[in-house]
Coordinates of C-alpha atoms in Angstrom, one line a residue:
M790 CA 126.4 87.4 79.0
G791 CA 128.7 85.2 78.0
N792 CA 130.1 84.1 81.3
V793 CA 126.6 82.1 82.3
S794 CA 126.5 80.5 78.4
K795 CA 128.7 77.5 80.4
T796 CA 126.4 75.0 82.0
A797 CA 128.5 74.6 85.0
L798 CA 127.9 77.6 86.3
F799 CA 124.1 77.0 87.1
V800 CA 125.6 74.5 89.3
S801 CA 125.4 75.4 93.1
T802 CA 128.4 75.7 94.6
I803 CA 127.6 75.3 98.3
S804 CA 126.5 72.1 100.2
R805 CA 123.0 70.9 99.4
Q806 CA 121.8 71.5 102.9
H807 CA 122.9 75.3 102.8
D808 CA 120.8 75.3 99.4
I809 CA 117.1 73.5 101.4
L810 CA 118.1 76.1 104.0
M811 CA 118.1 78.9 101.5
G812 CA 115.0 77.6 100.1
S813 CA 113.0 77.3 102.9
L814 CA 113.8 80.7 104.2
Y815 CA 112.8 81.6 100.4
S816 CA 109.6 80.2 100.7
V817 CA 108.5 81.6 104.4
F818 CA 109.6 85.3 103.2
C819 CA 107.5 84.5 100.0
V820 CA 104.4 83.4 101.8
L821 CA 105.1 86.3 104.8
S822 CA 105.4 89.2 101.8
L823 CA 102.3 87.7 99.9
L824 CA 100.5 88.3 102.7
G825 CA 101.8 91.0 104.8
N826 CA 102.1 93.4 101.1
G827 CA 98.6 91.9 100.4
M828 CA 97.5 93.4 103.3
L829 CA 98.8 96.6 102.8
L830 CA 96.9 96.4 99.0
F831 CA 93.7 96.1 100.8
V832 CA 93.9 99.0 102.9
A833 CA 95.2 101.2 100.5
Y834 CA 92.8 100.5 98.0
R835 CA 89.8 100.7 100.9
K836 CA 91.5 103.9 101.9
R837 CA 92.9 105.5 98.7
S838 CA 96.2 105.7 101.1
S839 CA 98.9 105.6 100.2
L840 CA 100.5 102.9 101.8
K841 CA 103.6 101.0 99.7
P842 CA 103.6 97.4 99.2
D843 CA 106.3 95.6 97.7
L844 CA 105.3 92.7 95.3
G845 CA 107.8 93.7 92.8
M846 CA 110.8 91.5 93.5
T847 CA 108.2 89.3 95.6
L848 CA 106.4 87.7 92.3
S849 CA 109.6 87.8 90.0
L850 CA 112.6 86.2 92.1
F851 CA 111.1 83.8 94.5
P852 CA 109.3 81.9 91.4
L853 CA 113.0 81.3 90.0
A854 CA 114.6 81.6 93.5
I855 CA 112.7 78.6 95.4
P856 CA 112.8 75.7 93.1
S857 CA 116.8 76.4 92.1
A858 CA 117.6 76.7 95.6
L859 CA 115.9 72.8 96.3
A860 CA 116.9 71.8 93.5
H861 CA 121.0 72.4 93.9
R862 CA 121.5 74.1 91.0
W863 CA 119.5 77.3 88.6
L864 CA 116.7 75.1 86.5
F865 CA 115.7 77.7 83.9
G866 CA 118.3 78.5 81.4
E867 CA 120.2 81.3 80.5
V868 CA 117.2 84.1 79.1
A869 CA 115.8 83.4 82.1
C870 CA 118.8 84.5 83.8
L871 CA 119.3 87.4 82.0
C872 CA 115.4 88.0 83.0
Y873 CA 115.9 87.6 86.9
A874 CA 119.4 89.0 86.9
V875 CA 117.2 92.2 85.7
C876 CA 114.3 92.4 88.1
G877 CA 116.5 92.1 91.4
V878 CA 118.4 94.6 90.3
L879 CA 115.6 96.5 89.2
F880 CA 113.1 96.2 91.6
G881 CA 116.0 96.2 94.4
L882 CA 117.0 99.6 93.4
C883 CA 113.5 100.7 93.3
S884 CA 112.1 99.7 97.0
L885 CA 115.9 101.2 98.2
T886 CA 115.0 104.7 96.2
N887 CA 111.5 104.8 96.8
L888 CA 112.4 104.3 100.5
T889 CA 114.7 107.3 99.9
A890 CA 112.7 109.9 98.7
L891 CA 109.9 108.8 101.4
S892 CA 112.8 109.9 104.3
S893 CA 113.4 113.2 102.4
V894 CA 110.1 114.1 102.1
C895 CA 109.5 112.9 105.7
C896 CA 112.0 114.7 107.1
L897 CA 111.1 118.0 104.7
K898 CA 107.8 117.4 106.2
V899 CA 108.5 117.4 109.3
C900 CA 111.7 120.1 109.6
V901 CA 110.7 122.1 107.4
P902 CA 107.2 122.5 107.6
N903 CA 106.4 125.8 105.2
Y904 CA 107.7 123.9 102.6
G905 CA 106.9 120.4 103.1
N906 CA 103.5 120.9 103.1
K907 CA 103.5 122.1 99.7
F908 CA 104.3 118.6 98.3
S909 CA 101.0 117.4 96.3
S910 CA 100.2 114.3 94.1
R911 CA 101.9 116.2 91.4
H912 CA 104.8 116.4 92.8
A913 CA 104.6 112.4 93.9
C914 CA 103.6 110.9 91.2
V915 CA 106.7 113.2 89.4
M916 CA 108.8 111.4 92.5
V917 CA 108.0 107.8 91.0
V918 CA 108.7 108.1 87.8
G919 CA 112.0 109.4 89.0
V920 CA 112.8 106.7 91.0
W921 CA 111.6 104.2 88.2
C922 CA 113.9 106.0 85.7
Y923 CA 117.1 106.2 88.6
A924 CA 117.1 102.4 89.2
S925 CA 116.5 101.7 85.5
V926 CA 119.5 103.1 84.4
F927 CA 121.3 100.8 86.6
A928 CA 119.5 97.8 85.6
V929 CA 119.6 98.4 82.0
G930 CA 123.6 99.5 81.7
P931 CA 124.8 95.8 82.1
L932 CA 122.7 95.2 78.8
A933 CA 124.3 98.1 77.1
R934 CA 127.1 96.5 78.1
W935 CA 127.7 98.6 80.9
G936 CA 128.7 95.8 83.4
S937 CA 127.2 92.2 83.3
F938 CA 125.4 90.0 84.5
G939 CA 125.6 86.1 85.3
P940 CA 125.2 83.4 88.0
E941 CA 125.7 84.4 91.8
P942 CA 128.7 82.6 93.6
Y943 CA 126.3 80.5 95.3
G944 CA 125.0 78.9 91.5
T945 CA 121.6 79.0 92.3
A946 CA 120.6 82.9 91.3
C947 CA 122.0 85.5 88.8
C948 CA 123.0 89.1 89.4
I949 CA 125.5 91.4 88.4
N950 CA 129.2 90.1 87.6
W951 CA 130.9 91.3 90.6
Y952 CA 134.4 89.4 89.6
T953 CA 135.0 91.4 86.0
P954 CA 136.4 94.5 87.3
S955 CA 139.6 92.7 87.8
H956 CA 140.2 93.3 84.1
D957 CA 137.4 95.1 82.4
A958 CA 137.9 98.8 83.3
L959 CA 134.0 100.1 82.0
A960 CA 132.8 97.1 84.5
M961 CA 134.8 98.7 87.3
S962 CA 133.6 101.7 86.4
Y963 CA 129.4 100.3 86.9
I964 CA 130.3 99.0 90.3
T965 CA 131.9 101.5 91.5
S966 CA 129.2 104.0 90.3
L967 CA 126.0 101.4 91.3
F968 CA 128.0 101.0 94.8
I969 CA 128.4 104.9 95.3
F970 CA 124.7 106.4 94.2
C971 CA 123.1 103.2 95.5
Y972 CA 124.5 102.1 98.5
V973 CA 126.0 105.5 99.6
V974 CA 124.2 108.2 99.3
P975 CA 120.6 106.4 99.5
C976 CA 122.8 105.5 102.8
T977 CA 123.4 109.0 103.7
I978 CA 120.3 111.0 102.7
I979 CA 118.1 107.6 105.0
I980 CA 120.3 108.3 108.1
L981 CA 120.6 112.2 108.1
S982 CA 116.9 112.5 106.9
Y983 CA 116.1 110.1 110.0
T984 CA 118.7 112.0 112.1
F985 CA 117.1 115.6 111.7
I986 CA 113.6 114.3 112.2
L987 CA 114.6 112.8 115.9
L988 CA 116.4 116.2 116.6
T989 CA 113.2 118.1 115.5
V990 CA 110.7 115.6 117.4
R991 CA 113.5 115.9 120.1
G992 CA 112.9 119.6 120.9
S993 CA 109.2 119.5 120.0
H994 CA 108.5 117.4 122.5
Q995 CA 110.6 119.2 125.2
A996 CA 108.7 122.8 123.9
V997 CA 105.5 120.5 124.2
Q998 CA 105.9 119.0 128.0
Q999 CA 106.5 123.0 129.1
H1000 CA 102.4 123.6 129.0
V1001 CA 101.0 120.2 128.7
S1002 CA 101.0 116.7 130.4
P1003 CA 103.6 113.6 128.5
Q1004 CA 100.4 110.9 128.2
T1005 CA 98.8 113.2 125.4
K1006 CA 98.3 112.3 121.7
V1007 CA 101.4 115.2 120.7
A1008 CA 103.5 112.9 122.9
N1009 CA 102.5 108.9 121.5
A1010 CA 103.1 111.1 118.2
H1011 CA 106.6 111.8 119.0
A1012 CA 107.7 108.4 120.4
L1013 CA 105.7 107.2 117.0
I1014 CA 107.9 109.1 114.7
V1015 CA 111.2 108.0 116.8
K1016 CA 110.1 104.2 116.6
L1017 CA 109.9 104.1 112.7
S1018 CA 112.8 106.0 112.1
V1019 CA 114.8 103.6 114.1
A1020 CA 113.3 100.8 112.4
V1021 CA 113.3 102.3 108.9
C1022 CA 117.0 103.0 109.5
I1023 CA 117.7 99.5 111.2
G1024 CA 115.8 97.5 108.5
F1025 CA 117.8 99.6 105.5
L1026 CA 121.3 98.3 107.3
T1027 CA 120.6 95.1 108.1
A1028 CA 119.2 94.4 104.2
W1029 CA 121.5 95.8 102.2
S1030 CA 124.8 96.7 103.8
P1031 CA 126.1 92.6 104.3
Y1032 CA 125.5 92.2 100.3
A1033 CA 127.4 95.4 99.5
I1034 CA 130.4 95.1 101.6
V1035 CA 130.3 90.9 99.8
A1036 CA 130.0 92.9 96.2
M1037 CA 133.1 95.3 97.4
W1038 CA 135.1 92.4 98.6
A1039 CA 134.2 90.2 95.4
A1040 CA 134.7 93.1 93.3
F1041 CA 138.1 94.6 94.5
S1042 CA 139.8 91.7 95.8
A1043 CA 140.6 87.7 94.4
N1044 CA 138.1 85.4 93.1
E1045 CA 138.7 83.0 95.8
Q1046 CA 138.9 85.1 98.8
V1047 CA 135.4 85.3 98.7
P1048 CA 133.3 82.3 99.9
P1049 CA 130.0 81.8 97.9
T1050 CA 128.8 81.5 101.8
A1051 CA 129.1 84.6 102.5
F1052 CA 127.2 85.6 99.3
A1053 CA 123.9 83.3 99.4
L1054 CA 123.8 85.1 103.4
A1055 CA 124.3 88.5 102.0
A1056 CA 120.8 87.2 99.5
I1057 CA 119.3 86.3 101.8
L1058 CA 119.5 89.3 104.1
V1059 CA 118.2 91.1 101.1
K1060 CA 115.4 89.3 100.1
S1061 CA 114.0 89.8 103.5
S1062 CA 113.5 93.6 102.9
T1063 CA 110.5 92.4 101.3
I1064 CA 109.1 91.7 104.5
Y1065 CA 110.1 95.2 106.3
N1066 CA 107.8 97.4 104.8
P1067 CA 104.7 95.2 106.2
M1068 CA 106.1 94.9 109.3
V1069 CA 106.7 98.5 110.2
Y1070 CA 103.3 99.3 109.6
L1071 CA 101.8 97.0 111.0
L1072 CA 104.1 97.4 114.1
F1073 CA 104.1 100.6 114.3
K1074 CA 101.2 102.9 113.0
P1075 CA 98.0 101.9 114.9
N1076 CA 95.5 103.7 111.9
F1077 CA 97.0 101.1 109.9
R1078 CA 96.3 98.3 112.3
K1079 CA 92.8 100.1 113.1
S1080 CA 91.8 100.5 109.5
L1081 CA 92.9 96.4 108.7
S1082 CA 90.5 95.6 111.7
K1083 CA 87.4 97.8 110.7
D1084 CA 88.1 96.5 107.1
T1085 CA 88.5 92.7 108.4
Q1086 CA 84.7 93.1 110.7
T1087 CA 83.1 94.5 107.4
I1088 CA 84.1 91.1 105.8
R1089 CA 82.9 89.1 108.6
H1090 CA 79.6 91.1 108.3
R1091 CA 79.1 90.7 105.0
I1092 CA 79.7 86.7 105.3
C1093 CA 77.2 86.4 108.7
L1094 CA 74.7 88.3 106.7
S1095 CA 75.4 85.7 103.7
H1096 CA 74.6 82.4 106.1
S1097 CA 71.8 84.2 107.5
K1098 CA 69.6 84.6 105.2
P1099 CA 66.5 82.0 105.3
S1100 CA 65.7 78.8 103.8
P1101 CA 62.7 77.0 103.2
T1102 CA 64.5 73.8 104.2
P1103 CA 63.6 73.3 108.0
G1104 CA 67.2 72.2 108.7
V1105 CA 69.1 74.6 106.6
K1106 CA 67.0 76.8 109.1
D1107 CA 68.3 75.1 111.9
R1108 CA 72.2 75.5 111.0
Q1109 CA 71.7 79.0 110.2
V1110 CA 70.2 80.2 113.4
Q1111 CA 73.0 78.4 114.6
N1112 CA 75.9 80.3 112.3
F1113 CA 74.3 83.1 113.1
Q1114 CA 74.3 82.7 117.0
Q1115 CA 77.8 81.5 117.1
C1116 CA 79.1 84.3 114.8
N1117 CA 77.4 87.1 117.4
N1118 CA 78.9 85.1 120.6
T1119 CA 82.7 85.2 118.9
D1120 CA 82.9 88.7 117.7
A1121 CA 81.0 89.9 120.9
S1122 CA 83.3 88.3 122.9
T1123 CA 86.4 89.0 120.8
S1124 CA 88.7 92.0 120.9
T1125 CA 90.5 93.1 118.1
P1126 CA 94.7 92.2 118.3
F1127 CA 95.3 94.9 115.5
S1128 CA 94.0 97.8 117.6
S1129 CA 96.0 100.0 120.6
G1130 CA 95.8 97.4 123.4
Q1131 CA 91.6 98.8 124.6
A1132 CA 89.2 96.4 123.7
E1133 CA 87.0 97.0 121.3
S1134 CA 84.1 94.5 120.5
Y1135 CA 82.4 94.8 117.1
G1136 CA 80.1 92.4 117.3
A1137 CA 79.6 91.3 113.3
C1138 CA 76.5 91.2 112.4
H1139 CA 74.8 93.2 115.2
V1140 CA 74.5 96.4 113.0
Y1141 CA 72.4 93.9 110.9
A1142 CA 69.8 94.3 113.3
E1143 CA 66.4 94.2 110.9
A1144 CA 67.2 90.1 110.2
E1145 CA 67.0 89.5 114.1
P1146 CA 62.8 89.1 114.3
R1147 CA 62.9 86.8 111.0
L1148 CA 65.4 84.6 112.5
Q1149 CA 62.9 84.4 115.6
Q1150 CA 60.5 83.3 114.3
I1151 CA 62.0 80.3 111.9
S1152 CA 61.7 78.2 114.7
P1153 CA 57.7 78.5 116.4
Q1154 CA 57.2 77.1 119.8
R1155 CA 54.5 74.3 119.4
T1156 CA 51.6 74.4 122.2
A1157 CA 48.7 72.5 123.2
R1158 CA 45.3 73.2 124.7
I1159 CA 44.1 70.9 127.9
L1160 CA 41.0 71.2 128.7
E1161 CA 40.1 70.9 132.8
G1162 CA 36.5 70.5 133.6
S1163 CA 35.6 74.0 132.1
V1164 CA 38.5 75.7 132.1
Q1165 CA 40.9 75.5 128.8
S1166 CA 44.4 76.2 129.2
E1167 CA 47.3 76.7 126.5
I1168 CA 51.1 75.0 127.4
P1169 CA 54.0 74.6 125.5
V1170 CA 54.4 70.3 124.6
R1171 CA 57.5 70.4 126.3
Q1172 CA 56.1 70.2 129.1
L1173 CA 53.8 67.8 128.9
T1174 CA 55.1 64.3 129.9
D1175 CA 56.3 61.5 127.0
R1176 CA 52.8 59.9 127.5
M1177 CA 50.6 62.9 127.3
Q1178 CA 53.0 63.7 123.9
N1179 CA 52.6 60.7 122.4
N1180 CA 48.9 60.3 122.9
L1181 CA 48.5 63.9 121.1
M1182 CA 50.5 63.2 118.1

């Protein structure tokens, strides 16, 4: 990593305004990625499902990229630069290769169900190991002198040194292999897989329409598959194509022909890929939205129950009753925005009906006995006049 040893290469080569804009966008991506992938982790843990959160790039790159962009230079030295580059390549290629493998499995299950249905958890484990090994080859290669790492051309991040192929045949072979096996091949597999899926779905959809109404669950499933296919392809091409084009432009042309701003814009799009996966799940998967909604309601139930436990202090009792009633009123009048569009009133704390009699007895009604002649009656104190209440007290 000899080219990183020069301190001048750690200074930003774009304007300070562009760096501040990049740091701000990275901050937004980081927050959205943590929230989105955190929801995926939560639902995956609750449902024991196979959702795919992607926090590798978020946790390893954004904490270094954001302060460096805002400071207008790389802040963390050569060793951190090397680690940043390795993590960027490793997690980026893992995400990309995993997406490619999943598209292949999906195509196999939809288009060739006789073989696709045989895909088991053991096959999934082998696939995950293969994805990590595949990405590790290209992430570790520059450490073994097959290519090299260095600062990005815009100066506030680190990645593969795209300019070395002009005078290094080994680095040229690395970048050529990287472009073919980590962009062209995955791109081809993803596009072909979802094309075959769309063709299969279209054929089955036409067959179904001959026998049932198009407003069935089968038709909705077909529409969902089409939306997912288009979203995945657009997300993949949007995130990775600009950086691949700019990198090849730098590798096979003179250094001065590639403006640093082009690399900065391409890097922003690559890092925006960390929020695509949660967005696809949230926008196009009703089951995910329903699971998230039910889990959210469960948490609110527990919070309401913890606030509704009786307390020996009279003032605290009143506040607890108010919180309990407010929670009930709020949940009963609010429909879940994550559901399929129908109002679903879950009514937080309603399931804890056994707590209601106890809460109703917290504030007993005060009464007074009134003797009129020989007739004795009992009425609420609040119905007495102020003067009578004062005499009674």
